[in-house]
Amino acid sequence: MSLLEIRCVYFTAGGKPILENLNFTLGEGEIHALIGTNGTGKSTLARLVMGCEGYHIGSGEIRFDGLSINELPIEKRAGLGITMVWQEPARFEGITVRDYLSLGKRGSDLSDCLDSVGLASGDYLDRMLDNTMSGGERKRIELASMLALKPRLCILDEPISGIDLVSVKDIVAVIRRIQQNGSSVLLISHREEIASVADRASLLCGGRIAMTGDPDTIVRDYKSRHCVICNGQICDYATH
Amino acid sequence: MAKYATMPLIDKILSLLDSAGTNSSVLEDRNTAHIVADGQNLLSTQAIPGVTIDIKERPDITIAGITIAGEARVANPIHFCFGMLQRIGTQNFRITIKLEPHAHASFLAHGLFSNVEFARHIMDQYVEIDEGANMRFTDSHFHGISGGIEVATTGKVKVGKQARYISDFSLTTGRVGKLDLKYSVQADDHAVVELTSRVFGHASDIIKINEDVRLDGLFSRSLIKSRVALEGEARAEIIGTTEGRAEGARGHMDCMEIIKDQAVGQSTPSVKVSHPLAKITHEAAIGTVDKQQLETLIAHGLSPEQAVDAIVLGILR
């Protein structure tokens, strides 16, 4: 049984179809990369799974560990072990890195979590998560929080945006560590180089899953910008 | 040397100080200057080398003059412990603080009003910071559940050449009642000014904060930062004015208000620039709790209520 199962999901925003008849599965302990160009609905899918405000599927079903979560609010989904790293993580005044990594109280070694993402705990634990932190630092803190929280399903929305090319391999190592911690990972990105860390990959095109398979094959098609559904250029919104 | 009056009263005030999170034994330290008052009754004062305290008591007002000698580095913060043990009353202080050239001192003022039901606390400050001196003034109020208190604080501050003035006012414990905070600061060449205020208004509390910085000096700098959270039917009006009048003057105003329930917040930044090489900026954000902040904390395991509290308390920290 899949940990996450998305069946025939439709989602529209402002009358415009964003996701159409989307089907997707993610197994327990799996890293599944979902790649696609900007505007194909990747982040929308992430928010639909997380249950963010304003993101409710028009039809279809999202199941987590066999349970339909369509009607569950975000806090219930978080209670089931679903969590998410936003593409642009929020900033917080007056909340330190230590406070933030302690949320969820899983008893993790916070210094170890920070070290794993390449941040020295002595320099960062007492820093505020506010605008004094760079985008790259904030993103690494968010990944460290996934190590501390040990969720069942970790949704990573564009984890390497704002990260320099040299550091991408570090982020790949962190994602593996998250998996080794017992989390399944839905890895969303428009950059194909991150897909190598995945066990499987899917290509999202025009609001649908165009193909699913081993990451190398999916990346090859993605790089060729070839869509098997429309037999043409990989496109943005649901236009098939 | 400490001059203690009625011991039971001071014990009660010190107990309030402990409750507010400050270890009252600090007032027994012979190397720490202080003024302790219950309402209009002066309970204790202590001067130390480099810190002169001159007090004039009148029936309706207490006038205190504090001078920090030139070049003095006052190691321990100077404590102002102003409270009220009676449920009804008035406390009226006028304090003049002078830092002579290159003196460094910090002040911790504790407004201990958790017992009062109907009271007025009036504090007028006149501050003069001479060239190269450095002053930090932290004013923390602790109120009770009664909204019957009025706090009227004014400050007129002159910051000399290459001097620094940092003030931090907070009223985040208990009901605010009515708060009227007015600061007017004038900065000379290369002076630095930072004014921070943090207030949490509840029920029918009324908050008025009016801070005005005039950057008269070359390359003088200032920051006015306001953080206000409101719930119930509380109201807040925040006015920040910065005037750049000299070459290289740089000022910034940053106001954030989080509003819940039927509360109403208003922010009015006023920017005046009268020198072509001065620059003043401002930003203001008033609204409910940010949705992504909220969802991020919920996704990390907090309940929606805990997440709102964490965000609100965070901005007031």
Coordinates of N, CA, C and O in Angstrom, one line a residue, chain A residues 1-5 25-29 63-66 152-153 183-184:
Chain A
M1 N 0.8 -1.2 0.0 CA 0.0 0.0 0.0 C 0.9 1.3 0.0 O 1.9 1.3 0.7
S2 N 0.5 2.2 -0.8 CA 1.3 3.5 -0.9 C 1.0 4.3 0.4 O -0.1 4.3 1.0
L3 N 2.0 5.1 0.8 CA 1.8 6.0 1.9 C 1.0 7.2 1.4 O 0.0 7.5 2.1
L4 N 1.3 7.7 0.2 CA 0.5 8.8 -0.3 C -0.1 8.3 -1.7 O 0.6 7.8 -2.5
E5 N -1.4 8.5 -1.8 CA -2.1 8.1 -3.0 C -3.0 9.2 -3.5 O -3.9 9.6 -2.7
T25 N 1.4 8.2 -6.8 CA 1.6 7.5 -5.6 C 3.0 7.7 -5.1 O 4.0 7.9 -5.8
L26 N 3.2 7.5 -3.8 CA 4.5 7.6 -3.1 C 4.5 6.5 -2.1 O 3.6 6.4 -1.2
G27 N 5.5 5.7 -2.1 CA 5.6 4.5 -1.2 C 6.2 4.9 0.1 O 7.0 5.9 0.2
E28 N 6.0 4.1 1.1 CA 6.6 4.3 2.4 C 8.1 4.2 2.3 O 8.7 3.3 1.7
G29 N 8.8 5.2 2.8 CA 10.3 5.2 2.8 C 10.9 5.7 1.4 O 12.1 5.7 1.3
R63 N -5.3 10.2 -0.4 CA -5.2 9.2 0.7 C -3.8 9.2 1.3 O -2.8 9.2 0.6
F64 N -3.8 9.2 2.6 CA -2.5 9.1 3.3 C -2.6 7.9 4.3 O -3.4 7.8 5.1
D65 N -1.7 6.9 4.0 CA -1.7 5.7 4.8 C -3.0 5.0 4.8 O -3.5 4.5 5.9
G66 N -3.7 5.1 3.7 CA -5.0 4.4 3.5 C -6.2 5.2 4.0 O -7.3 4.8 3.8
R152 N 6.5 11.6 8.9 CA 6.3 10.4 8.0 C 6.4 10.8 6.6 O 7.0 10.1 5.8
L153 N 5.8 12.0 6.2 CA 5.9 12.4 4.8 C 6.5 13.9 4.9 O 5.9 14.7 5.5
S183 N 11.7 9.1 7.1 CA 10.7 9.9 6.4 C 10.6 9.5 4.9 O 11.6 9.2 4.3
S184 N 9.4 9.6 4.4 CA 9.2 9.5 3.0 C 9.3 10.9 2.4 O 9.0 11.9 3.2

